[in-house]
Tab-separated table of C-alpha atoms in Angstrom:
chain	number	residue	atom	x	y	z
A	401	UNK	CA	-20.124	95.657	17.929
A	402	UNK	CA	-17.496	93.835	20.016
A	403	UNK	CA	-18.536	90.648	21.803
A	404	UNK	CA	-18.146	90.900	25.563
A	405	UNK	CA	-16.934	87.686	27.319
A	406	UNK	CA	-19.178	86.424	29.997
A	407	UNK	CA	-18.119	86.268	33.633
A	408	UNK	CA	-18.266	82.502	33.525
A	409	UNK	CA	-15.915	82.212	30.588
A	410	UNK	CA	-13.501	84.612	32.234
A	411	UNK	CA	-13.479	82.591	35.451
A	412	UNK	CA	-12.965	79.393	33.462
A	413	UNK	CA	-10.082	80.864	31.507
A	414	UNK	CA	-8.339	82.152	34.636
A	415	UNK	CA	-8.903	78.847	36.439
A	416	UNK	CA	-7.400	76.779	33.628
A	417	UNK	CA	-4.406	79.089	33.442
A	418	UNK	CA	-3.753	78.945	37.158
A	419	UNK	CA	-4.211	75.155	37.280
A	420	UNK	CA	-1.791	74.650	34.403
A	421	UNK	CA	0.868	76.873	35.973
A	422	UNK	CA	0.342	75.327	39.424
A	423	UNK	CA	0.900	71.872	37.853
A	424	UNK	CA	4.104	73.010	36.136
A	425	UNK	CA	5.421	74.461	39.397
A	426	UNK	CA	4.460	71.340	41.400
A	427	UNK	CA	6.159	69.082	38.833
A	428	UNK	CA	9.324	71.190	38.958
A	429	UNK	CA	9.273	71.232	42.766
A	430	UNK	CA	8.804	67.420	42.879
A	431	UNK	CA	11.762	66.901	40.550
A	432	UNK	CA	13.928	69.163	42.708
A	433	UNK	CA	12.790	67.365	45.890
A	434	UNK	CA	13.398	63.819	44.550
A	435	UNK	CA	16.351	64.580	42.309
A	436	UNK	CA	14.773	62.310	39.688
A	437	UNK	CA	14.084	63.197	36.098
A	438	UNK	CA	11.520	60.406	35.648
A	439	UNK	CA	8.789	60.434	38.272
A	440	UNK	CA	6.219	58.380	36.365
A	441	UNK	CA	6.526	55.995	33.403
A	442	UNK	CA	4.522	58.466	31.350
A	443	UNK	CA	7.258	61.068	31.842
A	444	UNK	CA	9.669	59.103	29.590
A	445	UNK	CA	8.616	55.639	28.397
A	446	UNK	CA	11.957	54.881	26.732
A	447	UNK	CA	13.946	56.176	29.701
A	448	UNK	CA	11.765	54.158	32.091
A	449	UNK	CA	12.469	50.942	30.167
A	450	UNK	CA	16.206	51.644	30.187
A	451	UNK	CA	16.145	52.448	33.911
A	452	UNK	CA	14.287	49.228	34.765
A	453	UNK	CA	16.768	47.175	32.740
A	454	UNK	CA	19.733	48.797	34.448
A	455	UNK	CA	18.174	48.325	37.891
A	456	UNK	CA	17.735	44.605	37.178
A	457	UNK	CA	21.385	44.444	36.155
A	458	UNK	CA	22.448	46.237	39.341
A	459	UNK	CA	20.424	43.708	41.372
A	460	UNK	CA	22.203	40.812	39.662
A	461	UNK	CA	25.580	42.451	40.213
A	462	UNK	CA	24.739	42.922	43.895
A	463	UNK	CA	23.967	39.200	44.201
A	464	UNK	CA	27.278	38.314	42.557
A	465	UNK	CA	29.099	40.692	44.904
A	466	UNK	CA	27.351	39.072	47.874
A	467	UNK	CA	28.599	35.666	46.665
A	468	UNK	CA	32.134	37.035	46.442
A	469	UNK	CA	31.880	38.529	49.928
A	470	UNK	CA	30.610	35.210	51.307
A	471	UNK	CA	33.100	33.033	49.457
A	472	UNK	CA	36.299	34.969	50.071
A	473	UNK	CA	36.548	34.239	53.839
A	474	UNK	CA	35.887	30.543	53.183
A	475	UNK	CA	38.646	30.300	50.578
A	476	UNK	CA	41.056	32.297	52.719
A	477	UNK	CA	40.353	30.055	55.734
A	478	UNK	CA	40.856	26.918	53.629
A	479	UNK	CA	44.113	28.277	52.228
A	480	UNK	CA	45.412	29.149	55.690
A	481	UNK	CA	44.520	25.635	56.898
A	482	UNK	CA	46.452	23.983	54.067
A	483	UNK	CA	49.431	26.236	54.712
A	484	UNK	CA	49.381	24.973	58.299
A	485	UNK	CA	49.037	21.371	57.063
A	486	UNK	CA	52.037	21.893	54.793
A	487	UNK	CA	54.088	23.040	57.779
A	488	UNK	CA	52.963	20.024	59.819
A	489	UNK	CA	54.002	17.612	57.065
A	490	UNK	CA	57.342	19.382	56.705
A	491	UNK	CA	57.919	18.607	60.376
A	492	UNK	CA	56.979	14.964	59.772
A	493	UNK	CA	59.320	14.759	56.772
A	494	UNK	CA	62.216	16.016	58.878
A	495	UNK	CA	61.537	13.350	61.501
A	496	UNK	CA	61.392	10.581	58.894
A	497	UNK	CA	64.650	11.713	57.309
A	498	UNK	CA	66.262	11.426	60.740
A	499	UNK	CA	64.714	7.984	61.276
A	500	UNK	CA	66.046	6.712	57.940
A	501	UNK	CA	69.722	7.200	58.786
A	502	UNK	CA	69.691	4.002	60.872
A	503	UNK	CA	71.647	5.469	63.785
A	504	UNK	CA	68.737	5.757	66.213
A	505	UNK	CA	68.364	3.367	69.121
A	506	UNK	CA	64.999	1.746	69.986
A	507	UNK	CA	64.246	4.303	72.708
A	508	UNK	CA	64.800	7.211	70.322
A	509	UNK	CA	62.637	5.567	67.667
A	510	UNK	CA	59.816	5.006	70.140
A	511	UNK	CA	59.987	8.651	71.228
A	512	UNK	CA	59.861	9.702	67.588
A	513	UNK	CA	56.848	7.456	67.084
A	514	UNK	CA	55.041	9.404	69.797
A	515	UNK	CA	55.948	12.655	68.013
A	516	UNK	CA	54.481	11.303	64.782
A	517	UNK	CA	51.261	10.449	66.637
A	518	UNK	CA	51.021	14.034	67.897
A	519	UNK	CA	51.583	15.276	64.346
A	520	UNK	CA	48.745	13.009	63.205
A	521	UNK	CA	46.417	14.526	65.800
A	522	UNK	CA	47.387	18.067	64.772
A	523	UNK	CA	46.748	17.241	61.123
A	524	UNK	CA	43.285	15.862	61.937
A	525	UNK	CA	42.511	19.126	63.751
A	526	UNK	CA	43.558	21.091	60.661
A	527	UNK	CA	41.470	18.842	58.399
A	528	UNK	CA	38.466	19.674	60.611
A	529	UNK	CA	38.933	23.441	60.198
A	530	UNK	CA	35.670	25.381	60.240
A	531	UNK	CA	34.528	28.950	59.688
A	532	UNK	CA	31.415	29.742	61.657
A	533	UNK	CA	29.359	26.536	61.555
A	534	UNK	CA	30.865	25.396	58.257
A	535	UNK	CA	33.551	22.687	57.982
A	536	UNK	CA	35.607	23.748	54.972
A	537	UNK	CA	36.928	20.285	53.963
A	538	UNK	CA	33.665	18.317	54.203
A	539	UNK	CA	32.541	18.717	50.597
A	540	UNK	CA	28.950	19.919	50.752
A	541	UNK	CA	28.239	18.103	54.060
A	542	UNK	CA	29.489	21.176	55.883
A	543	UNK	CA	27.484	20.769	59.092
A	544	UNK	CA	29.272	17.642	60.367
A	545	UNK	CA	32.894	16.991	61.337
A	546	UNK	CA	34.510	15.389	58.269
A	547	UNK	CA	37.431	13.499	59.861
A	548	UNK	CA	36.971	11.206	62.874
A	549	UNK	CA	40.052	9.882	64.701
A	550	UNK	CA	39.674	6.502	66.432
A	551	UNK	CA	42.029	4.120	68.204
A	552	UNK	CA	41.873	0.397	68.935
A	553	UNK	CA	44.919	-0.628	70.898
A	554	UNK	CA	47.964	0.307	68.830
A	555	UNK	CA	45.924	0.747	65.639
A	556	UNK	CA	44.949	4.303	64.735
A	557	UNK	CA	42.552	5.174	61.935
A	558	UNK	CA	40.878	8.279	60.549
A	559	UNK	CA	37.515	8.045	58.814
A	560	UNK	CA	36.198	10.610	56.330
A	561	UNK	CA	32.502	11.443	56.802
A	562	UNK	CA	32.180	14.210	54.218
A	563	UNK	CA	31.351	13.769	50.537
A	564	UNK	CA	33.083	14.324	47.209
A	565	UNK	CA	30.903	17.236	46.088
A	566	UNK	CA	32.181	20.685	45.134
A	567	UNK	CA	30.108	23.769	45.931
A	568	UNK	CA	30.028	26.329	43.128
A	569	UNK	CA	29.057	29.986	43.505
A	570	UNK	CA	28.040	32.435	40.766
A	571	UNK	CA	30.506	35.279	40.382
A	572	UNK	CA	29.307	36.655	37.059
A	573	UNK	CA	26.864	36.191	34.222
A	574	UNK	CA	27.287	32.495	33.342
A	575	UNK	CA	30.464	32.229	35.450
A	576	UNK	CA	30.863	29.917	38.443
A	577	UNK	CA	33.757	29.233	40.813
A	578	UNK	CA	34.406	26.240	43.089
A	579	UNK	CA	34.315	27.368	46.695
A	580	UNK	CA	35.936	24.274	48.180
A	581	UNK	CA	38.149	21.247	47.627
A	582	UNK	CA	36.759	18.104	49.332
A	583	UNK	CA	38.900	16.706	52.126
A	584	UNK	CA	38.998	13.324	50.404
A	585	UNK	CA	40.890	14.915	47.517
A	586	UNK	CA	43.465	16.671	49.701
A	587	UNK	CA	43.886	14.234	52.579
A	588	UNK	CA	42.542	11.052	50.966
A	589	UNK	CA	43.800	8.465	48.501
A	590	UNK	CA	42.589	9.216	44.966
A	591	UNK	CA	44.525	6.831	42.710
A	592	UNK	CA	47.150	4.103	42.618
A	593	UNK	CA	50.366	5.351	41.031
A	594	UNK	CA	52.301	2.132	41.530
A	595	UNK	CA	53.157	-0.587	44.034
A	596	UNK	CA	56.246	-0.565	46.240
A	597	UNK	CA	57.778	-3.090	48.629
A	598	UNK	CA	59.845	-2.427	51.726
A	599	UNK	CA	62.453	-4.784	50.236
A	600	UNK	CA	62.858	-7.183	53.156
A	601	UNK	CA	62.160	-10.362	51.194
A	602	UNK	CA	63.248	-9.642	47.630
A	603	UNK	CA	59.737	-10.064	46.203
A	604	UNK	CA	58.732	-8.211	43.019
A	605	UNK	CA	55.525	-7.548	41.108
A	606	UNK	CA	54.279	-10.315	38.862
A	607	UNK	CA	53.049	-10.062	35.309
A	608	UNK	CA	49.313	-9.722	36.025
A	609	UNK	CA	47.623	-6.640	37.431
A	610	UNK	CA	47.318	-6.217	41.182
A	611	UNK	CA	44.767	-4.197	43.113
A	612	UNK	CA	44.518	-2.703	46.568
A	613	UNK	CA	44.553	0.452	48.603
A	614	UNK	CA	46.801	1.845	51.296
A	615	UNK	CA	49.131	-0.685	52.863
A	616	UNK	CA	49.315	-4.472	52.955
A	617	UNK	CA	51.765	-6.960	54.440
A	618	UNK	CA	53.018	-10.218	52.937
A	619	UNK	CA	53.977	-12.802	55.539
A	620	UNK	CA	56.812	-14.990	54.224
A	621	UNK	CA	56.974	-18.007	56.519
A	622	UNK	CA	60.016	-20.255	56.942
A	623	UNK	CA	58.740	-23.837	57.019
A	624	UNK	CA	62.059	-25.626	57.395
A	625	UNK	CA	65.677	-25.877	56.209
A	626	UNK	CA	66.602	-28.677	53.818
A	627	UNK	CA	70.128	-30.001	53.278
A	628	UNK	CA	73.129	-30.745	55.482
A	629	UNK	CA	75.927	-28.286	56.253
A	630	UNK	CA	79.443	-29.506	55.425
A	631	UNK	CA	82.491	-29.872	57.676
A	632	UNK	CA	80.524	-31.731	60.336
A	633	UNK	CA	78.233	-28.810	61.175
A	634	UNK	CA	74.582	-29.285	62.053
A	635	UNK	CA	71.398	-27.230	61.900
A	636	UNK	CA	70.150	-25.925	65.228
A	637	UNK	CA	66.748	-27.444	66.077
A	638	UNK	CA	66.547	-28.753	62.538
A	639	UNK	CA	66.515	-25.212	61.162
A	640	UNK	CA	63.411	-24.129	63.098
A	641	UNK	CA	64.875	-20.704	63.886
A	642	UNK	CA	66.289	-19.983	60.429
A	643	UNK	CA	64.903	-17.269	58.134
A	644	UNK	CA	66.470	-18.384	54.846
A	645	UNK	CA	64.209	-19.086	51.881
A	646	UNK	CA	65.214	-20.751	48.594
A	647	UNK	CA	68.810	-21.926	47.956
A	648	UNK	CA	71.775	-20.517	49.869
A	649	UNK	CA	75.469	-21.356	49.655
A	650	UNK	CA	77.338	-22.003	52.913
A	651	UNK	CA	81.144	-21.811	52.607
A	652	UNK	CA	83.504	-23.002	55.342
A	653	UNK	CA	87.038	-21.711	54.658
A	654	UNK	CA	89.316	-23.683	56.986
A	655	UNK	CA	92.433	-21.821	55.848
A	656	UNK	CA	90.952	-18.408	56.575
A	657	UNK	CA	89.042	-19.795	59.549
A	658	UNK	CA	85.815	-18.128	58.344
A	659	UNK	CA	82.259	-19.069	57.517
A	660	UNK	CA	80.217	-17.213	54.865
A	661	UNK	CA	76.583	-17.409	53.742
A	662	UNK	CA	76.192	-16.343	50.104
A	663	UNK	CA	77.603	-12.812	49.753
A	664	UNK	CA	77.166	-11.893	53.367
A	665	UNK	CA	79.904	-10.865	55.768
A	666	UNK	CA	82.487	-13.576	56.492
A	667	UNK	CA	82.632	-14.390	60.208
A	668	UNK	CA	85.379	-16.055	62.232
A	669	UNK	CA	84.619	-19.664	63.066
A	670	UNK	CA	83.726	-19.816	66.779
A	671	UNK	CA	85.782	-21.681	69.356
A	672	UNK	CA	84.360	-24.400	71.618
A	673	UNK	CA	84.563	-21.994	74.527
A	674	UNK	CA	82.459	-19.353	72.792
A	675	UNK	CA	78.872	-19.053	74.140
A	676	UNK	CA	77.451	-19.181	70.622
A	677	UNK	CA	79.386	-22.325	69.612
A	678	UNK	CA	76.227	-24.432	69.569
A	679	UNK	CA	73.970	-21.716	68.099
A	680	UNK	CA	76.060	-19.615	65.755
A	681	UNK	CA	74.076	-17.180	63.582
A	682	UNK	CA	75.376	-16.351	60.110
A	683	UNK	CA	73.569	-13.917	57.769
A	684	UNK	CA	73.588	-13.397	54.024
A	685	UNK	CA	73.706	-9.978	52.338
A	686	UNK	CA	69.914	-9.631	52.711
A	687	UNK	CA	69.813	-10.423	56.416
A	688	UNK	CA	68.541	-14.013	56.066
A	689	UNK	CA	69.712	-16.032	59.082
A	690	UNK	CA	71.094	-19.557	59.395
A	691	UNK	CA	71.651	-21.115	62.839
A	692	UNK	CA	74.621	-23.547	62.991
A	693	UNK	CA	75.897	-25.934	65.633
A	694	UNK	CA	79.723	-26.231	65.475
A	695	UNK	CA	79.941	-29.085	67.983
A	696	UNK	CA	80.884	-31.619	65.263
A	697	UNK	CA	83.145	-29.261	63.273
A	698	UNK	CA	85.906	-31.298	61.551
A	699	UNK	CA	88.238	-28.393	60.874
A	700	UNK	CA	88.014	-28.906	57.109
A	701	UNK	CA	86.656	-26.585	54.463
A	702	UNK	CA	83.444	-27.217	52.533
A	703	UNK	CA	80.745	-25.694	50.355
A	704	UNK	CA	77.163	-26.815	50.773
A	705	UNK	CA	73.763	-25.725	49.517
A	706	UNK	CA	70.955	-25.307	52.030
A	707	UNK	CA	67.374	-24.668	50.987
A	708	UNK	CA	64.794	-22.802	53.015
A	709	UNK	CA	61.306	-24.131	52.395
A	710	UNK	CA	58.564	-21.595	52.845
A	711	UNK	CA	55.092	-20.281	52.152
A	712	UNK	CA	53.445	-16.878	51.814
A	713	UNK	CA	50.166	-15.283	52.870
A	714	UNK	CA	48.497	-11.920	52.389
A	715	UNK	CA	45.712	-12.329	54.929
A	716	UNK	CA	47.681	-14.235	57.595
A	717	UNK	CA	45.366	-17.227	57.250
A	718	UNK	CA	45.800	-18.872	53.863
A	719	UNK	CA	49.462	-19.737	53.094
A	720	UNK	CA	50.647	-20.833	49.659
A	721	UNK	CA	53.793	-23.014	49.417
A	722	UNK	CA	56.658	-21.425	47.484
A	723	UNK	CA	58.788	-23.043	44.797
A	724	UNK	CA	60.726	-19.801	44.160
A	725	UNK	CA	60.301	-20.085	40.408
A	726	UNK	CA	56.840	-18.458	40.367
A	727	UNK	CA	56.665	-15.280	38.321
A	728	UNK	CA	52.953	-14.565	38.879
A	729	UNK	CA	51.872	-16.070	42.197
A	730	UNK	CA	48.478	-14.753	43.305
A	731	UNK	CA	47.853	-13.831	46.950
A	732	UNK	CA	44.441	-12.573	48.079
A	733	UNK	CA	43.123	-10.727	51.108
A	734	UNK	CA	39.357	-10.791	50.594
A	735	UNK	CA	38.604	-8.753	53.705
A	736	UNK	CA	40.517	-5.756	52.336
A	737	UNK	CA	39.785	-6.402	48.648
A	738	UNK	CA	43.497	-6.759	47.923
A	739	UNK	CA	44.955	-8.965	45.206
A	740	UNK	CA	48.690	-9.235	44.537
A	741	UNK	CA	50.432	-11.025	41.691
A	742	UNK	CA	54.039	-11.587	42.687
A	743	UNK	CA	57.346	-12.666	41.233
A	744	UNK	CA	58.955	-14.967	43.824
A	745	UNK	CA	62.187	-15.703	41.988
A	746	UNK	CA	64.128	-13.187	44.063
A	747	UNK	CA	62.728	-14.120	47.492
A	748	UNK	CA	65.551	-15.123	49.860
A	749	UNK	CA	64.347	-14.551	53.437
A	750	UNK	CA	61.279	-14.914	55.601
A	751	UNK	CA	59.510	-12.214	57.551
A	752	UNK	CA	56.825	-9.614	56.926
A	753	UNK	CA	57.347	-7.439	53.852
A	754	UNK	CA	55.294	-4.235	53.693
A	755	UNK	CA	53.471	-3.338	50.481
A	756	UNK	CA	52.433	0.184	49.572
A	757	UNK	CA	49.925	1.060	46.872
A	758	UNK	CA	51.665	4.310	45.976
A	759	UNK	CA	49.391	7.321	45.860
A	760	UNK	CA	46.482	5.273	47.213
A	761	UNK	CA	47.415	5.713	50.872
A	762	UNK	CA	45.896	8.638	52.715
A	763	UNK	CA	48.174	10.822	54.804
A	764	UNK	CA	46.592	9.751	58.083
A	765	UNK	CA	47.332	6.078	57.382
A	766	UNK	CA	50.895	7.003	56.425
A	767	UNK	CA	51.476	8.774	59.731
A	768	UNK	CA	49.708	6.094	61.788
A	769	UNK	CA	51.725	3.260	60.206
A	770	UNK	CA	54.957	5.239	60.521
A	771	UNK	CA	54.357	5.719	64.241
A	772	UNK	CA	53.659	1.994	64.564
A	773	UNK	CA	56.845	1.104	62.678
A	774	UNK	CA	58.937	3.377	64.874
A	775	UNK	CA	57.461	1.834	68.007
A	776	UNK	CA	58.500	-1.498	66.416
A	777	UNK	CA	55.536	-3.426	67.732
A	778	UNK	CA	56.407	-6.369	65.459
A	779	UNK	CA	59.946	-6.734	66.846
A	780	UNK	CA	61.699	-6.051	63.524
A	781	UNK	CA	65.445	-5.651	63.138
A	782	UNK	CA	66.733	-2.065	62.960
A	783	UNK	CA	67.463	-2.233	59.230
A	784	UNK	CA	63.956	-3.574	58.587
A	785	UNK	CA	62.475	-0.651	60.519
A	786	UNK	CA	64.514	1.709	58.336
A	787	UNK	CA	63.212	-0.045	55.200
A	788	UNK	CA	59.639	0.400	56.427
A	789	UNK	CA	60.201	4.082	57.190
A	790	UNK	CA	61.678	4.588	53.709
A	791	UNK	CA	58.512	3.073	52.253
A	792	UNK	CA	56.343	5.396	54.349
A	793	UNK	CA	58.478	8.378	53.350
A	794	UNK	CA	57.636	7.816	49.689
A	795	UNK	CA	53.925	7.871	50.511
A	796	UNK	CA	54.398	10.956	52.660
A	797	UNK	CA	55.903	12.697	49.633
A	798	UNK	CA	52.884	11.749	47.481
A	799	UNK	CA	50.507	13.180	50.078
A	800	UNK	CA	52.633	16.280	50.583
A	801	UNK	CA	52.371	16.922	46.843
A	802	UNK	CA	48.573	16.604	47.058
A	803	UNK	CA	48.411	19.228	49.789
A	804	UNK	CA	50.631	21.565	47.782
A	805	UNK	CA	48.402	21.006	44.756
A	806	UNK	CA	45.305	21.756	46.842
A	807	UNK	CA	46.999	24.862	48.193
A	808	UNK	CA	47.713	26.020	44.652
A	809	UNK	CA	44.107	25.377	43.605
A	810	UNK	CA	42.653	27.322	46.521
A	811	UNK	CA	45.155	30.126	46.024
A	812	UNK	CA	44.183	30.437	42.362
A	813	UNK	CA	40.484	30.432	43.266
A	814	UNK	CA	41.038	33.107	45.903
A	815	UNK	CA	42.916	35.304	43.439
A	816	UNK	CA	40.186	34.849	40.845
A	817	UNK	CA	37.500	35.650	43.420
A	818	UNK	CA	39.236	38.876	44.450
A	819	UNK	CA	39.682	39.838	40.797
A	820	UNK	CA	35.998	39.126	40.121
A	821	UNK	CA	35.000	41.224	43.130
A	822	UNK	CA	36.986	44.185	41.827
A	823	UNK	CA	35.517	43.727	38.353
A	824	UNK	CA	31.963	43.519	39.711
A	825	UNK	CA	32.534	46.656	41.796
A	826	UNK	CA	33.722	48.587	38.734
A	827	UNK	CA	30.879	47.257	36.590
A	828	UNK	CA	28.306	48.131	39.241
A	829	UNK	CA	29.628	51.688	39.493
A	830	UNK	CA	29.499	52.014	35.712
A	831	UNK	CA	25.881	50.832	35.493
A	832	UNK	CA	24.882	53.104	38.383
A	833	UNK	CA	26.499	56.008	36.529
A	834	UNK	CA	24.495	55.181	33.393
A	835	UNK	CA	21.336	54.878	35.481
A	836	UNK	CA	22.030	58.269	37.008
A	837	UNK	CA	22.282	59.789	33.549
A	838	UNK	CA	18.816	58.435	32.739
A	839	UNK	CA	17.050	59.015	36.075
A	840	UNK	CA	18.743	61.949	37.771
A	841	UNK	CA	18.053	65.610	37.014
A	842	UNK	CA	20.369	68.429	36.047
A	843	UNK	CA	19.761	70.298	39.284
A	844	UNK	CA	20.727	73.719	37.896
A	845	UNK	CA	18.427	73.334	34.902
A	846	UNK	CA	15.489	72.083	36.962
A	847	UNK	CA	15.870	74.860	39.590
A	848	UNK	CA	15.842	77.354	36.737
A	849	UNK	CA	12.672	75.737	35.374
A	850	UNK	CA	11.087	75.837	38.846
A	851	UNK	CA	11.928	79.538	39.219
A	852	UNK	CA	10.458	80.209	35.792
A	853	UNK	CA	7.303	78.289	36.753
A	854	UNK	CA	6.991	80.320	39.964
A	855	UNK	CA	7.309	83.570	38.055
A	856	UNK	CA	4.834	82.450	35.411
A	857	UNK	CA	2.362	81.471	38.124
A	858	UNK	CA	2.755	84.843	39.795
A	859	UNK	CA	2.058	86.627	36.491
A	860	UNK	CA	-0.968	84.403	35.914
A	861	UNK	CA	-2.273	85.144	39.388
A	862	UNK	CA	-1.844	88.902	38.897
A	863	UNK	CA	-3.524	88.801	35.506
A	864	UNK	CA	-6.350	86.665	36.805
A	865	UNK	CA	-7.003	88.969	39.738
A	866	UNK	CA	-7.475	91.881	37.387
A	867	UNK	CA	-9.697	89.931	34.999
A	868	UNK	CA	-12.136	88.847	37.662
A	869	UNK	CA	-12.626	92.113	39.607
A	870	UNK	CA	-16.343	92.226	40.609
A	871	UNK	CA	-17.145	95.965	41.294
A	872	UNK	CA	-20.197	97.716	39.624
A	873	UNK	CA	-17.866	100.170	37.946
A	874	UNK	CA	-15.881	97.349	36.318
A	875	UNK	CA	-19.142	95.783	35.187
A	876	UNK	CA	-20.398	99.047	33.614
A	877	UNK	CA	-17.123	99.457	31.803
């Protein structure tokens, strides 16, 4: 006798079937709606782990790309600023080349000095370039103006208030890139490359090491002229106005009617009616001056040796007497921490000789001192002004090279940053593609599965409705 299923078991069977098919349809519909193949970790544990790993990688790549996006405008702004600075210094170089030809009159030189001052101000403005609220040449002290211009009378100075730090940004896994070059490196004075003299006095470096920074000035003082000129000549005011130092040969050539000091230009002996007869100035080949009184001139020739006694100082206060056979005389300026060891054997004239610690002079000091030289505040002779400008020109070249080097560094960093941005973009797209392969559905396949689930559910519903019909006739059957 066949066993007849109970009504309860039939209902339970139909219910389980419908629930199962409803769940399959709902799952298929959810996948179609979200477009995702993995809706819960339980759907695919391995796929979920891979997806989480790739999402973490995408997050890191996004942070690197944000760094690139932030850093690129800063580097481009810095590069543009240095390109402008290069143009400004090219203008200054042209002016100095003109000033070195020696053909300018004092008025022209003073006007050029004013131009150099304007160039200095423009360069300070460039050095204070900012993007947003960030000063690009301040190191990591980006909130404050790095270069401060100040004036005291004719003295102009620029102070750096930034720091020496470099800010690095991450542009890849374990890869960093410097976002800036501190202003002290580009516009400052990093190292002494050598020591140069303007050449006014004939001084040279001694045997011991010297130290200093920027510019210094040695004051060679004429303390008196020793000896007696021949041919009845006399020293004017006892030699008080002379600038000779060490031994000099004075030659009176009666036959040629000339007077010569060392290898300087021979001059015609003055006549009693000449206005300079009692104060005749003769110069040697270095510009050292000797003042002669021809009142007692005998008309005969002679050769005499005259010696200029002198002393030297670096700070303008302490003067050391010179014997002109020193090869390592030490001069000190404690206030500026400058020590010079000097060879005095070639010194032949008094005056102020400029000293440059090559490579250790910042560009602002170069321009400020050049403007001061051109204004000739110290009353120097024209050829001495030219010698000073030549000294400044050498320092200008050192600083120009530093700006070009900084420009090259920033340009290389910008190129690398752009390259890294492109690489990160490609890598991010690749990882997103791999993530899509793990997470995203095959829409055609899933729609087909959803349609199949709908049809299966419909069949289950139809079958269930027939199984659970409740009429008396169905029960008797």
